[in-house]
Structure formats: C-alpha cells, structure tokens
Short mmCIF file of C-alpha atoms in Angstrom, two decimals:
data_model
loop_
_atom_site.label_atom_id
_atom_site.label_comp_id
_atom_site.label_asym_id
_atom_site.label_seq_id
_atom_site.Cartn_x
_atom_site.Cartn_y
_atom_site.Cartn_z
CA UNK A 18 50.55 -27.13 -19.27
CA UNK A 19 47.06 -26.68 -20.70
CA UNK A 20 45.49 -28.42 -23.50
CA UNK A 21 44.76 -26.39 -26.72
CA UNK A 22 41.04 -25.85 -27.38
CA UNK A 23 40.14 -26.43 -30.98
CA UNK A 24 37.81 -24.10 -32.86
CA UNK A 25 37.66 -26.64 -35.90
CA UNK A 26 34.34 -27.90 -36.80
CA UNK A 27 34.75 -31.15 -38.42
CA UNK A 28 31.08 -31.19 -39.82
CA UNK A 29 31.40 -28.00 -41.57
CA UNK A 30 31.35 -27.66 -45.27
CA UNK A 31 34.76 -25.87 -45.38
CA UNK A 32 36.29 -28.82 -43.42
CA UNK A 33 34.77 -31.43 -45.79
CA UNK A 34 36.17 -29.54 -48.95
CA UNK A 35 39.65 -29.18 -47.47
CA UNK A 36 39.57 -32.88 -46.25
CA UNK A 37 38.73 -34.04 -49.89
CA UNK A 38 41.31 -31.99 -51.44
CA UNK A 39 43.95 -33.29 -48.98
CA UNK A 40 43.04 -36.78 -49.48
CA UNK A 41 43.53 -36.38 -52.98
CA UNK A 42 47.02 -34.98 -52.34
CA UNK A 43 47.93 -37.85 -50.11
CA UNK A 44 46.63 -40.31 -52.82
CA UNK A 45 49.09 -38.72 -55.43
CA UNK A 46 51.85 -38.89 -52.86
CA UNK A 47 51.13 -42.77 -52.31
CA UNK A 48 51.05 -43.28 -56.00
CA UNK A 49 54.34 -41.71 -56.66
CA UNK A 50 55.97 -43.42 -53.66
CA UNK A 51 54.74 -46.74 -55.20
CA UNK A 52 56.30 -45.77 -58.41
CA UNK A 53 59.60 -45.11 -56.82
CA UNK A 54 59.50 -48.40 -55.18
CA UNK A 55 58.49 -50.79 -58.10
CA UNK A 56 58.10 -48.39 -61.18
CA UNK A 57 60.05 -46.55 -63.67
CA UNK A 58 60.53 -46.78 -67.36
CA UNK A 59 61.52 -50.20 -68.59
CA UNK A 60 62.53 -51.28 -65.09
CA UNK A 61 60.50 -54.46 -65.33
CA UNK A 62 63.22 -56.16 -67.32
CA UNK A 63 66.00 -54.94 -64.88
CA UNK A 64 63.90 -56.47 -61.96
CA UNK A 65 63.47 -59.77 -63.71
CA UNK A 66 67.20 -60.04 -64.49
CA UNK A 67 68.13 -59.11 -60.81
CA UNK A 68 65.94 -61.74 -59.27
CA UNK A 69 67.01 -64.21 -61.91
CA UNK A 70 70.45 -63.98 -60.45
CA UNK A 71 69.12 -65.00 -57.15
CA UNK A 72 69.42 -61.51 -55.80
CA UNK A 73 67.02 -59.82 -53.24
CA UNK A 74 65.24 -56.47 -53.89
CA UNK A 75 67.01 -53.64 -52.08
CA UNK A 76 64.22 -52.82 -49.56
CA UNK A 77 63.75 -56.58 -48.70
CA UNK A 78 67.46 -56.58 -48.14
CA UNK A 79 67.04 -53.78 -45.52
CA UNK A 80 64.09 -55.64 -44.09
CA UNK A 81 66.18 -58.60 -43.52
CA UNK A 82 68.71 -56.76 -41.56
CA UNK A 83 66.69 -54.63 -39.33
CA UNK A 84 65.02 -55.88 -36.23
CA UNK A 85 61.77 -57.80 -37.21
CA UNK A 86 58.66 -55.56 -36.90
CA UNK A 87 60.68 -52.41 -36.20
CA UNK A 88 60.12 -49.18 -38.29
CA UNK A 89 62.29 -48.18 -40.96
CA UNK A 90 62.39 -44.32 -41.77
CA UNK A 91 63.17 -43.94 -45.46
CA UNK A 92 64.58 -40.76 -46.59
CA UNK A 93 63.98 -38.88 -49.82
CA UNK A 94 61.91 -41.66 -51.56
CA UNK A 95 61.12 -39.44 -54.43
CA UNK A 96 64.55 -38.14 -55.12
CA UNK A 97 65.06 -38.08 -58.91
CA UNK A 98 61.51 -37.79 -59.62
CA UNK A 99 60.59 -35.99 -62.84
CA UNK A 100 64.43 -36.07 -63.71
CA UNK A 101 66.60 -38.29 -66.09
CA UNK A 102 63.57 -39.16 -68.24
CA UNK A 103 61.94 -40.71 -65.16
CA UNK A 104 64.30 -43.59 -65.55
CA UNK A 105 65.84 -42.95 -61.96
CA UNK A 106 63.27 -43.77 -59.31
CA UNK A 107 64.72 -42.92 -55.93
CA UNK A 108 68.04 -41.85 -57.60
CA UNK A 109 68.84 -45.58 -57.76
CA UNK A 110 69.70 -45.59 -54.05
CA UNK A 111 67.75 -46.12 -50.80
CA UNK A 112 68.72 -44.41 -47.60
CA UNK A 113 67.03 -44.37 -44.12
CA UNK A 114 67.09 -45.25 -40.49
CA UNK A 115 66.53 -48.61 -39.04
CA UNK A 116 67.31 -50.48 -35.85
CA UNK A 117 69.51 -53.51 -35.33
CA UNK A 118 69.41 -55.05 -31.93
CA UNK A 119 67.61 -51.82 -30.86
CA UNK A 120 70.61 -49.63 -32.25
CA UNK A 121 69.70 -47.06 -34.89
CA UNK A 122 71.65 -47.28 -38.02
CA UNK A 123 71.96 -45.27 -41.20
CA UNK A 124 71.35 -47.44 -44.30
CA UNK A 125 72.83 -46.50 -47.72
CA UNK A 126 71.89 -49.18 -50.25
CA UNK A 127 72.18 -49.29 -54.05
CA UNK A 128 69.27 -50.41 -56.14
CA UNK A 129 70.83 -52.33 -59.02
CA UNK A 130 67.55 -52.39 -60.96
CA UNK A 131 67.88 -48.64 -61.52
CA UNK A 132 70.44 -48.26 -64.30
CA UNK A 133 72.60 -51.26 -62.96
CA UNK A 134 73.09 -49.29 -59.70
CA UNK A 135 75.09 -46.62 -61.45
CA UNK A 136 75.51 -43.38 -59.56
CA UNK A 137 73.79 -40.42 -60.99
CA UNK A 138 74.38 -36.69 -59.63
CA UNK A 139 71.18 -37.20 -57.41
CA UNK A 140 72.54 -40.43 -56.19
CA UNK A 141 75.67 -38.86 -54.90
CA UNK A 142 73.79 -36.03 -53.33
CA UNK A 143 71.48 -38.60 -51.48
CA UNK A 144 74.47 -40.71 -50.47
CA UNK A 145 76.28 -37.51 -48.87
CA UNK A 146 73.22 -36.26 -47.24
CA UNK A 147 72.56 -39.69 -45.59
CA UNK A 148 76.09 -39.52 -44.31
CA UNK A 149 75.68 -35.90 -43.03
CA UNK A 150 72.49 -37.06 -41.08
CA UNK A 151 74.50 -39.92 -39.70
CA UNK A 152 77.41 -37.71 -38.49
CA UNK A 153 74.93 -35.24 -36.95
CA UNK A 154 73.01 -37.92 -35.02
CA UNK A 155 75.72 -40.17 -34.05
CA UNK A 156 74.76 -43.25 -36.26
CA UNK A 157 76.82 -45.88 -37.57
CA UNK A 158 76.40 -46.57 -41.37
CA UNK A 159 75.62 -49.84 -43.06
CA UNK A 160 76.41 -49.93 -46.91
CA UNK A 161 74.60 -52.52 -48.80
CA UNK A 162 76.82 -52.21 -52.08
CA UNK A 163 75.55 -53.15 -55.49
CA UNK A 164 76.65 -50.53 -57.81
CA UNK A 165 77.88 -50.18 -61.44
CA UNK A 166 80.00 -47.18 -60.42
CA UNK A 167 79.65 -43.62 -61.54
CA UNK A 168 77.33 -42.89 -64.36
CA UNK A 169 80.12 -41.66 -66.75
CA UNK A 170 78.10 -39.47 -69.21
CA UNK A 171 77.51 -37.18 -66.37
CA UNK A 172 80.94 -37.53 -64.70
CA UNK A 173 81.51 -33.83 -64.38
CA UNK A 174 78.60 -33.60 -62.14
CA UNK A 175 79.82 -36.58 -60.04
CA UNK A 176 83.46 -36.63 -59.76
CA UNK A 177 85.42 -33.52 -59.13
CA UNK A 178 83.57 -31.08 -56.70
CA UNK A 179 83.38 -30.96 -52.86
CA UNK A 180 80.27 -32.87 -52.28
CA UNK A 181 80.64 -35.24 -55.33
CA UNK A 182 81.63 -38.73 -55.02
CA UNK A 183 85.04 -38.02 -53.24
CA UNK A 184 83.04 -36.10 -50.58
CA UNK A 185 81.32 -39.31 -49.63
CA UNK A 186 84.66 -41.16 -49.05
CA UNK A 187 85.89 -38.26 -47.08
CA UNK A 188 82.92 -38.55 -44.84
CA UNK A 189 83.32 -42.10 -44.46
CA UNK A 190 86.77 -42.05 -43.32
CA UNK A 191 85.92 -39.16 -40.88
CA UNK A 192 83.03 -40.96 -39.33
CA UNK A 193 85.17 -44.06 -38.75
CA UNK A 194 87.64 -41.85 -37.05
CA UNK A 195 84.89 -40.48 -34.78
CA UNK A 196 83.92 -44.07 -33.85
CA UNK A 197 80.86 -44.20 -35.82
CA UNK A 198 81.08 -47.90 -37.40
CA UNK A 199 81.22 -48.17 -41.25
CA UNK A 200 80.08 -51.67 -42.28
CA UNK A 201 79.69 -52.91 -45.80
CA UNK A 202 78.12 -55.88 -47.49
CA UNK A 203 79.18 -56.34 -51.00
CA UNK A 204 76.22 -57.77 -53.08
CA UNK A 205 77.22 -56.82 -56.72
CA UNK A 206 79.72 -54.74 -58.40
CA UNK A 207 82.10 -52.20 -56.76
CA UNK A 208 84.11 -50.90 -59.65
CA UNK A 209 86.55 -47.98 -59.67
CA UNK A 210 85.74 -45.30 -57.13
CA UNK A 211 82.91 -47.58 -56.12
CA UNK A 212 85.61 -50.09 -54.64
CA UNK A 213 86.52 -47.51 -51.88
CA UNK A 214 83.04 -47.81 -50.17
CA UNK A 215 83.94 -51.35 -48.89
CA UNK A 216 87.72 -50.52 -48.83
CA UNK A 217 87.16 -47.69 -46.42
CA UNK A 218 84.78 -49.58 -44.23
CA UNK A 219 85.73 -50.83 -40.84
CA UNK A 220 84.35 -54.39 -41.53
CA UNK A 221 83.42 -55.92 -44.98
CA UNK A 222 81.40 -58.91 -45.89
CA UNK A 223 81.09 -60.25 -49.50
CA UNK A 224 78.71 -62.66 -50.93
CA UNK A 225 80.19 -65.38 -53.00
CA UNK A 226 79.13 -65.49 -56.66
CA UNK A 227 77.68 -61.96 -56.66
CA UNK A 228 80.14 -59.57 -54.84
CA UNK A 229 82.97 -58.20 -56.72
CA UNK A 230 85.49 -55.38 -55.94
CA UNK A 231 88.07 -53.96 -58.40
CA UNK A 232 89.64 -50.78 -59.24
CA UNK A 233 89.39 -51.67 -62.92
CA UNK A 234 87.08 -54.19 -64.34
CA UNK A 235 87.77 -56.89 -66.91
CA UNK A 236 87.13 -54.39 -69.86
CA UNK A 237 89.69 -51.99 -68.42
CA UNK A 238 92.20 -54.71 -67.72
CA UNK A 239 91.90 -56.06 -71.26
CA UNK A 240 92.35 -52.47 -72.69
CA UNK A 241 95.27 -51.67 -70.44
CA UNK A 242 97.09 -55.03 -70.22
CA UNK A 243 95.80 -57.20 -72.96
CA UNK A 244 94.73 -59.69 -70.13
CA UNK A 245 91.44 -61.49 -70.30
CA UNK A 246 90.21 -62.36 -67.02
CA UNK A 247 86.89 -63.78 -65.31
CA UNK A 248 85.28 -61.12 -63.05
CA UNK A 249 85.36 -63.54 -60.03
CA UNK A 250 88.96 -64.38 -60.65
CA UNK A 251 89.86 -60.49 -60.92
CA UNK A 252 87.81 -59.30 -57.75
CA UNK A 253 85.46 -61.86 -56.58
CA UNK A 254 84.38 -62.82 -52.85
CA UNK A 255 86.89 -65.70 -52.37
CA UNK A 256 89.94 -63.70 -53.83
CA UNK A 257 89.16 -60.74 -51.45
CA UNK A 258 88.51 -62.78 -48.39
CA UNK A 259 91.25 -65.37 -48.72
CA UNK A 260 93.90 -63.68 -50.71
CA UNK A 261 93.91 -59.97 -50.73
CA UNK A 262 92.21 -59.31 -47.29
CA UNK A 263 89.95 -56.53 -48.71
CA UNK A 264 87.03 -58.54 -47.19
CA UNK A 265 86.88 -59.89 -43.72
CA UNK A 266 83.86 -62.41 -44.05
CA UNK A 267 82.76 -64.63 -46.95
CA UNK A 268 79.21 -65.45 -47.06
CA UNK A 269 77.59 -68.08 -49.18
CA UNK A 270 74.33 -66.19 -49.74
CA UNK A 271 72.69 -62.93 -49.12
CA UNK A 272 70.85 -64.19 -46.17
CA UNK A 273 73.85 -65.69 -44.57
CA UNK A 274 75.55 -62.21 -45.03
CA UNK A 275 72.77 -60.41 -43.20
CA UNK A 276 72.84 -62.81 -40.19
CA UNK A 277 76.79 -62.11 -40.10
CA UNK A 278 76.08 -58.55 -40.27
CA UNK A 279 73.74 -58.38 -37.41
CA UNK A 280 76.38 -60.44 -35.43
CA UNK A 281 78.93 -57.88 -36.26
CA UNK A 282 76.55 -55.12 -35.10
CA UNK A 283 76.52 -56.46 -31.64
CA UNK A 284 80.18 -55.86 -31.24
CA UNK A 285 80.02 -52.19 -31.90
CA UNK A 286 79.81 -49.97 -28.99
CA UNK A 287 76.78 -47.95 -30.10
CA UNK A 288 73.88 -46.46 -27.96
CA UNK A 289 70.52 -48.28 -28.34
CA UNK A 290 67.49 -45.96 -29.31
CA UNK A 291 66.21 -46.35 -25.65
CA UNK A 292 69.56 -45.43 -24.23
CA UNK A 293 68.71 -41.81 -23.24
CA UNK A 294 71.42 -39.60 -21.99
CA UNK A 295 69.24 -37.36 -19.68
CA UNK A 296 70.08 -34.01 -21.19
CA UNK A 297 66.60 -33.86 -22.99
CA UNK A 298 63.72 -33.50 -20.68
CA UNK A 299 61.38 -36.63 -21.03
CA UNK A 300 58.12 -37.96 -19.85
CA UNK A 301 56.01 -40.83 -20.55
CA UNK A 302 54.29 -40.14 -24.05
CA UNK A 303 50.63 -39.83 -24.67
CA UNK A 304 48.69 -39.45 -28.01
CA UNK A 305 47.22 -36.05 -28.97
CA UNK A 306 43.70 -35.34 -27.71
CA UNK A 307 42.62 -34.76 -31.49
CA UNK A 308 42.81 -37.01 -34.35
CA UNK A 309 45.95 -36.17 -36.49
CA UNK A 310 43.81 -37.28 -39.51
CA UNK A 311 41.81 -33.83 -38.88
CA UNK A 312 44.61 -31.99 -40.33
CA UNK A 313 43.35 -32.91 -43.76
CA UNK A 314 40.34 -30.68 -43.14
CA UNK A 315 42.35 -27.89 -41.57
CA UNK A 316 44.88 -27.18 -44.31
CA UNK A 317 43.06 -24.97 -46.77
CA UNK A 318 42.42 -26.31 -50.26
CA UNK A 319 43.14 -22.75 -51.43
CA UNK A 320 46.59 -21.86 -50.37
CA UNK A 321 45.57 -18.31 -50.33
CA UNK A 322 43.35 -18.86 -47.34
CA UNK A 323 45.36 -18.97 -44.13
CA UNK A 324 44.92 -21.78 -41.43
CA UNK A 325 45.66 -21.56 -37.69
CA UNK A 326 49.11 -23.03 -36.77
CA UNK A 327 47.80 -24.06 -33.30
CA UNK A 328 45.18 -26.36 -34.71
CA UNK A 329 48.09 -28.21 -36.39
CA UNK A 330 50.23 -28.25 -33.20
CA UNK A 331 47.12 -29.54 -31.28
CA UNK A 332 47.26 -32.65 -33.49
CA UNK A 333 50.90 -33.32 -33.40
CA UNK A 334 51.85 -32.92 -29.68
CA UNK A 335 51.26 -35.12 -26.53
CA UNK A 336 47.87 -34.57 -24.93
CA UNK A 337 47.63 -31.44 -27.29
CA UNK A 338 49.08 -29.64 -24.40
CA UNK A 339 51.03 -26.37 -25.31
CA UNK A 340 52.73 -23.64 -23.14
CA UNK A 341 52.59 -20.71 -25.30
CA UNK A 342 55.12 -17.94 -25.39
CA UNK A 343 54.03 -14.34 -25.62
CA UNK A 344 50.66 -15.37 -27.02
CA UNK A 345 49.35 -11.58 -27.10
CA UNK A 346 52.27 -10.14 -29.06
CA UNK A 347 53.66 -10.81 -32.54
CA UNK A 348 50.69 -13.04 -33.10
CA UNK A 349 51.67 -14.13 -36.66
CA UNK A 350 54.47 -16.27 -35.01
CA UNK A 351 53.21 -18.97 -32.64
CA UNK A 352 55.85 -20.00 -30.08
CA UNK A 353 55.73 -22.36 -27.11
CA UNK A 354 56.77 -25.51 -25.41
CA UNK A 355 55.19 -29.00 -25.96
CA UNK A 356 56.23 -32.62 -25.93
CA UNK A 357 56.28 -35.06 -28.90
CA UNK A 358 56.66 -38.57 -27.93
CA UNK A 359 57.50 -37.55 -24.41
CA UNK A 360 60.29 -35.21 -25.57
CA UNK A 361 60.02 -31.64 -24.76
CA UNK A 362 60.35 -29.23 -27.86
CA UNK A 363 60.14 -25.62 -28.41
CA UNK A 364 57.76 -24.99 -31.44
CA UNK A 365 57.86 -22.07 -33.82
CA UNK A 366 54.99 -21.85 -36.29
CA UNK A 367 53.93 -19.33 -38.75
CA UNK A 368 50.47 -17.74 -38.89
CA UNK A 369 51.45 -15.85 -41.89
CA UNK A 370 53.85 -13.14 -42.59
CA UNK A 371 56.76 -12.39 -40.36
CA UNK A 372 56.45 -8.96 -38.78
CA UNK A 373 59.07 -7.15 -36.78
CA UNK A 374 57.40 -8.16 -33.45
CA UNK A 375 57.05 -11.71 -34.75
CA UNK A 376 60.94 -11.74 -35.55
CA UNK A 377 61.79 -10.36 -32.15
CA UNK A 378 59.45 -12.78 -30.41
CA UNK A 379 60.92 -15.74 -32.30
CA UNK A 380 64.54 -14.59 -31.55
CA UNK A 381 63.70 -14.34 -27.88
CA UNK A 382 62.24 -17.81 -27.80
CA UNK A 383 65.03 -19.35 -29.72
CA UNK A 384 67.45 -17.98 -27.03
CA UNK A 385 65.39 -19.45 -24.21
CA UNK A 386 65.35 -22.78 -25.95
CA UNK A 387 69.22 -22.64 -26.48
CA UNK A 388 69.55 -21.63 -22.81
CA UNK A 389 67.23 -24.41 -21.51
CA UNK A 390 68.71 -26.86 -23.89
CA UNK A 391 65.31 -27.66 -25.59
CA UNK A 392 65.33 -28.83 -29.19
CA UNK A 393 63.68 -26.58 -31.80
CA UNK A 394 60.85 -27.57 -34.11
CA UNK A 395 59.91 -25.18 -37.00
CA UNK A 396 56.48 -25.33 -38.82
CA UNK A 397 56.93 -23.40 -41.84
CA UNK A 398 53.90 -21.57 -43.59
CA UNK A 399 54.77 -18.11 -44.46
CA UNK A 400 55.23 -15.64 -47.39
CA UNK A 401 58.30 -14.21 -45.73
CA UNK A 402 59.01 -11.05 -43.77
CA UNK A 403 56.82 -7.96 -44.07
CA UNK A 404 57.79 -5.37 -46.74
CA UNK A 405 56.81 -1.70 -47.13
CA UNK A 406 57.75 1.58 -45.96
CA UNK A 407 56.45 1.22 -42.45
CA UNK A 408 58.11 -2.11 -41.95
CA UNK A 409 61.55 -0.89 -43.41
CA UNK A 410 61.22 2.22 -41.04
CA UNK A 411 60.44 -0.16 -38.28
CA UNK A 412 63.75 -2.11 -38.67
CA UNK A 413 62.43 -5.25 -40.32
CA UNK A 414 65.81 -5.88 -42.00
CA UNK A 415 67.63 -5.62 -38.68
CA UNK A 416 65.01 -7.53 -36.67
CA UNK A 417 64.66 -10.17 -39.12
CA UNK A 418 68.41 -10.47 -39.19
CA UNK A 419 68.35 -11.20 -35.54
CA UNK A 420 65.98 -13.95 -36.04
CA UNK A 421 68.08 -15.57 -38.77
CA UNK A 422 71.30 -15.07 -36.53
CA UNK A 423 69.63 -16.75 -33.58
CA UNK A 424 68.57 -19.75 -35.83
CA UNK A 425 72.13 -19.99 -37.36
CA UNK A 426 73.88 -20.14 -34.04
CA UNK A 427 71.46 -22.38 -31.82
CA UNK A 428 73.39 -25.49 -30.89
CA UNK A 429 70.26 -27.54 -29.74
CA UNK A 430 68.91 -29.94 -32.40
CA UNK A 431 66.72 -28.22 -34.86
CA UNK A 432 63.93 -29.85 -37.09
CA UNK A 433 61.81 -28.36 -39.80
CA UNK A 434 58.47 -29.36 -41.29
CA UNK A 435 57.13 -27.36 -44.41
CA UNK A 436 53.34 -27.40 -43.64
CA UNK A 437 52.57 -24.77 -46.27
CA UNK A 438 54.30 -22.03 -48.02
CA UNK A 439 58.04 -21.34 -47.59
CA UNK A 440 58.94 -18.16 -49.25
CA UNK A 441 61.70 -15.62 -49.54
CA UNK A 442 63.91 -14.96 -46.47
CA UNK A 443 61.13 -16.59 -44.18
CA UNK A 444 62.45 -19.90 -45.27
CA UNK A 445 65.81 -18.98 -43.78
CA UNK A 446 64.48 -17.34 -40.55
CA UNK A 447 62.38 -20.69 -40.13
CA UNK A 448 65.46 -22.90 -40.38
CA UNK A 449 65.22 -23.94 -44.02
CA UNK A 450 67.79 -26.35 -45.58
CA UNK A 451 70.52 -23.67 -45.72
CA UNK A 452 70.42 -23.31 -41.79
CA UNK A 453 71.21 -27.04 -41.39
CA UNK A 454 68.11 -28.61 -39.49
CA UNK A 455 68.94 -32.26 -38.42
CA UNK A 456 65.96 -33.28 -40.57
CA UNK A 457 63.43 -31.27 -43.01
CA UNK A 458 60.43 -32.84 -43.86
CA UNK A 459 57.61 -31.46 -46.22
CA UNK A 460 54.03 -32.00 -46.48
CA UNK A 461 52.48 -32.57 -50.12
CA UNK A 462 50.69 -29.12 -50.00
CA UNK A 463 53.85 -27.29 -49.35
CA UNK A 464 55.43 -24.75 -51.61
CA UNK A 465 59.07 -23.37 -51.65
CA UNK A 466 60.38 -20.51 -53.68
CA UNK A 467 61.61 -16.78 -53.43
CA UNK A 468 58.04 -15.76 -53.73
CA UNK A 469 54.64 -17.13 -54.72
CA UNK A 470 53.74 -17.44 -58.39
CA UNK A 471 51.07 -14.79 -57.99
CA UNK A 472 53.67 -12.33 -56.59
CA UNK A 473 56.36 -13.47 -59.24
CA UNK A 474 53.83 -12.54 -61.97
CA UNK A 475 53.61 -8.77 -60.73
CA UNK A 476 57.48 -8.51 -59.87
CA UNK A 477 59.06 -10.08 -63.02
CA UNK A 478 56.47 -8.80 -65.43
CA UNK A 479 57.04 -5.27 -64.32
CA UNK A 480 60.73 -5.83 -64.52
CA UNK A 481 60.65 -7.18 -68.03
CA UNK A 482 58.32 -4.44 -69.14
CA UNK A 483 60.36 -1.71 -67.78
CA UNK A 484 63.41 -3.31 -69.76
CA UNK A 485 61.19 -2.94 -72.82
CA UNK A 486 60.68 0.84 -72.71
CA UNK A 487 59.99 2.33 -75.98
CA UNK A 488 58.51 -0.88 -77.35
CA UNK A 489 54.93 -1.23 -77.68
CA UNK A 490 53.41 -4.18 -75.95
CA UNK A 491 49.87 -5.54 -76.42
CA UNK A 492 47.70 -6.86 -73.82
CA UNK A 493 47.97 -10.26 -75.31
CA UNK A 494 51.80 -10.01 -75.01
CA UNK A 495 51.68 -9.06 -71.31
CA UNK A 496 49.16 -11.82 -70.64
CA UNK A 497 51.38 -14.35 -72.23
CA UNK A 498 54.41 -12.88 -70.19
CA UNK A 499 52.27 -13.47 -67.17
CA UNK A 500 51.30 -16.90 -67.91
CA UNK A 501 54.96 -17.96 -68.67
CA UNK A 502 56.20 -16.43 -65.34
CA UNK A 503 53.30 -18.12 -63.39
CA UNK A 504 53.87 -21.56 -64.92
CA UNK A 505 57.65 -21.35 -64.27
CA UNK A 506 57.01 -20.43 -60.46
CA UNK A 507 54.31 -23.08 -60.13
CA UNK A 508 56.66 -25.71 -61.56
CA UNK A 509 59.80 -24.63 -59.44
CA UNK A 510 57.81 -24.38 -56.35
CA UNK A 511 55.96 -27.69 -56.54
CA UNK A 512 56.74 -30.03 -53.74
CA UNK A 513 57.67 -32.83 -55.88
CA UNK A 514 60.19 -30.62 -57.89
CA UNK A 515 61.78 -29.81 -54.40
CA UNK A 516 61.89 -33.30 -52.99
CA UNK A 517 63.35 -34.57 -56.35
CA UNK A 518 66.31 -32.40 -55.74
CA UNK A 519 66.77 -33.09 -52.03
CA UNK A 520 65.66 -29.76 -50.73
CA UNK A 521 64.03 -31.79 -48.04
CA UNK A 522 64.44 -35.19 -46.65
CA UNK A 523 61.29 -36.48 -47.77
CA UNK A 524 57.72 -35.72 -48.49
CA UNK A 525 55.35 -37.20 -45.77
CA UNK A 526 51.84 -37.74 -45.02
CA UNK A 527 50.83 -35.09 -42.18
CA UNK A 528 49.37 -38.10 -40.22
CA UNK A 529 53.06 -39.52 -40.01
CA UNK A 530 54.55 -36.28 -38.94
CA UNK A 531 54.23 -36.95 -35.29
CA UNK A 532 55.93 -40.45 -35.53
CA UNK A 533 58.77 -39.27 -37.67
CA UNK A 534 59.65 -36.49 -35.23
CA UNK A 535 59.47 -38.81 -32.46
CA UNK A 536 62.22 -40.94 -33.94
CA UNK A 537 64.39 -37.98 -34.83
CA UNK A 538 64.14 -36.51 -31.33
CA UNK A 539 64.99 -40.03 -29.85
CA UNK A 540 68.25 -40.17 -32.03
CA UNK A 541 69.24 -36.77 -30.35
CA UNK A 542 68.35 -37.99 -26.85
CA UNK A 543 70.89 -40.81 -27.13
CA UNK A 544 73.70 -38.48 -27.82
CA UNK A 545 75.78 -36.46 -25.54
CA UNK A 546 74.60 -32.91 -24.93
CA UNK A 547 75.71 -30.53 -27.60
CA UNK A 548 77.96 -27.81 -26.24
CA UNK A 549 76.40 -24.16 -26.40
CA UNK A 550 78.47 -21.51 -28.24
CA UNK A 551 79.58 -18.35 -26.23
CA UNK A 552 76.45 -16.39 -27.20
CA UNK A 553 75.37 -13.94 -29.77
CA UNK A 554 76.17 -10.28 -30.36
CA UNK A 555 73.29 -8.57 -32.13
CA UNK A 556 73.81 -5.53 -34.37
CA UNK A 557 71.15 -3.24 -32.75
#
C-alpha cells in the first residue's frame, strides 16, 4: 500500500491564512468546552453547595473510577449549548467511554450542579444515545446517579414518547438481558422515575448520608399520607441496603464506593479493550507520515473554496498509506483502504458534489467492504447529489438511491466524521445520523442543513416571491427577505446548533480525530463479527 504524496505547501500564504482561521475555530471550541465543564449562568452557587456537602464534581467522579492515566472519550460535551437560557451546560449529564481494569464501559453520570441534576429533554436524549452506543458496541453501563428526577415544567417533552425517559428504562432492562452489566452508584437523589435507574441495575452501591432512593419524596408523602418523614428514613442508604434490599452495597464515602465499584467490575465477564476477536484485520499501528496539525492549513477558511480529501486522509491514517479504489473514475468521491491505529478501514470521502458516477463508485466500494468485512469510515464534505436535466436524465435519483440503500444495509461497523459541508441527501448517502453510524463526530468548521445558506436564499426567496404574485415588491423588501433566509440557515447549520441538539456525538478538534476513531474501532474489534444480511436487490 503506497503512501499518499502531499501537494500541500505549509509555507504558502493560503496555508497560513487557513491555519490562522482554523486555530480561531479551535480556540472557540476549547472556550465553549470549558464553559460546559465549569460555566453556566449562576452555577457558581450550585457548585459551592455541592462541594460543601462533601460531594465530588461529576468528571472527578469518573476519574476516580477509570484506570489511572487512561483516556476518557467524553461524548456530546456541548449538548444543550444555546438552549434553556444557557443554564444547562452539557444537558446536566456527562456521558462517555472509559476503561476499568482494561475493560471499556459506558458512563452515564448526572451533574447535580446543573438544575439540581434535573433531567431536561436534552438530558434524556443524551442518556438514551449513550445507551444506544453501549448496546451497539457491547459495553456495560455504569450509572453515577445524582438526580432530582424529571424537570416537571417540560414533562410533556420527557415522559410519554418512545425515546423519552421510559425508553431509557426499556434499554437498560434489555441490555441487562443481553449480558451487558448495568451498575449503579447512588450519590444523591433518585426520585420517582429516577428510582428505576438503580432499581433496574444488576448491582447497586449507595453512599451513606447522600444517596437516597424513593418513588415519592418527603413532600409527596406528606401530601398523600400526611406523614412527615426524614429523607434518610424514607429512602436512605442504610434503609435500602439493610431493610428493603434495593441496594446491594453500603459505602461510607464516595471514594469507598468507587473502590467497591471497581471490585464489582472485575467480577463481570466483559472483554478487555485489547481482547480482539480476530475478525477485523489488524497490524501494528504507526503514526501518519504528515503532521495532523497541518489539517488546520488545509481546510479552507472560505467554505466556498474546496479542499482535497486525500490531504485529510494522509494526516489521519497509518503511515499515510492509502490504496485507492477506482481513482480515475467518479473523482468527486474518494474511496480506498487504509489503517487507523492498526485497524483496516474502508474510507469514503467527498471531493465536492456527488455525481452519478461517484454514487455508483461508492456503492460498489461499500459492497466490497461488506463482503470483505471491513469497517466503513465516511468523511463528509459535500453539497449533495448533482441536480439538473443532464443529471436527472442520467439517473442520479436511481444511482443515488443505490448508494443510500448500500449504506443502510451495510452490517459492518460504520463511522462518520463531518469535515466540512453536509448538505441535502448527501448527508444520507454519506451515512448521516439517520443511517445509524456507530459514532458521528463533527469538526468546528462543519455545516449541516438541507442546503447552504447561499442556495437557500435563491430557492426560498423565489418560492416566497412566487406566492406573492400580483403584489409589488421593492428591492429593499427582496433584500430583507434574502437576509432573513440567510440568517436562519446560517444559524441552523452552525455546528454548535447541531451539537447542542445531539445531531452528532461531539464536536472534536481535527487533531484528535485519529485517536477517537482508533478507540471506536478497538471497541468493535472486541465484539463478535456482525452477521451479514442476505444481500441487496437494486431497482435498476
């Protein structure tokens, strides 16, 4: 497999301009990540109150559980950004993947310093998404529970629907039945529906003095029965460990609880991260031949100026080696085989618009990867499928549908990174969220929408003007309409708008992409080989 030659000149003015622009984007990303960790309006008082009770901050709790010095892949850190009056950093919940005794686990941990740990609609969505990732990747789940339960003013967005709070209990019970351990440490309130998180767990640890579980708290008991009772007497750790049996282990402190949790983890029959099953091709990893930080200078500061996807691939894959598939046909789609942290992957990357030839090339390549049991990596940067009379006559709808069907039916693990634009049906054909990639990450320059703001101005303004036939419109009114449409699309396609709503699993610095993908591939390698389907039938 040959190394990719790079045509990038790091000393050029264009490279320097792009790099400066991208460093600003990454600086903004880091600032907003820090806000999610320790910011938010009026949160200082909540943090002080939390610490005054002898409690540990949520990310420090995770650090005390995972293997010392091991990485933690946090997911959707900026969920809730720009929503709920900016008073719910991270959606009040931290999710991610960490190792305990070398075994990867999904962590779902409430942040009680955000609205007392109350669950907002985005909290539930993030909780359910973490469970979905755990199920797909064969991970046990550790719940660090410190929650005030559902945020009642928004109960209609939390309680009744399929993927609302009840869906999380459904998934928890199903994963336990699949042999994926569900372990809980109760570090605060578990009220009403929240009580079912520990109650549905395989094993439960409660911390004396701070952990409480009750279907109805003291105010409800007083209202319903006229009974006045202390919270610990109603549902404290001692009661539930020694009397009700809801809890299995009593811990005198948080640190003791985490030691006991690590001990319980050793008793579960879960595969370690290094326990590869042999179905995925693996070789000793090596770093790329080119510095991944050069990506900053490759991605165009002006998103109307394209950049070569092969230059990105060269800075992500082992040894920058890449075996291209059909390199001289359908050139707006780059396909080929490479390795990331030693694991073989089939890469599909956009070099712009997807033409009929590009769609057919991608379809053929996806079928090869499915046949050879090679995981798929999609690097999205496209304005979508080609339109126009010639394209329609050439069967772009039919050929695009073949590509979409191939993506939908591929049984090998799929991963997606938004490295640029993700517009229209191109999002679907390149394995967007709706096509169930195991993980979907985005870069801070990415954009996602039905079309670009520039295109939307033309399309939507023309449609609105057509609906106003017979009415005179001035140039100023048309300009105002264009500005309104442009602003709406710019806002809705912004990567922070997307990540706030969990349209991805997190915005990441391009430099960290290779490491994140390496962990994701290692998770798949420790599972049994997925069974292929019976095959596709194309509508020719």
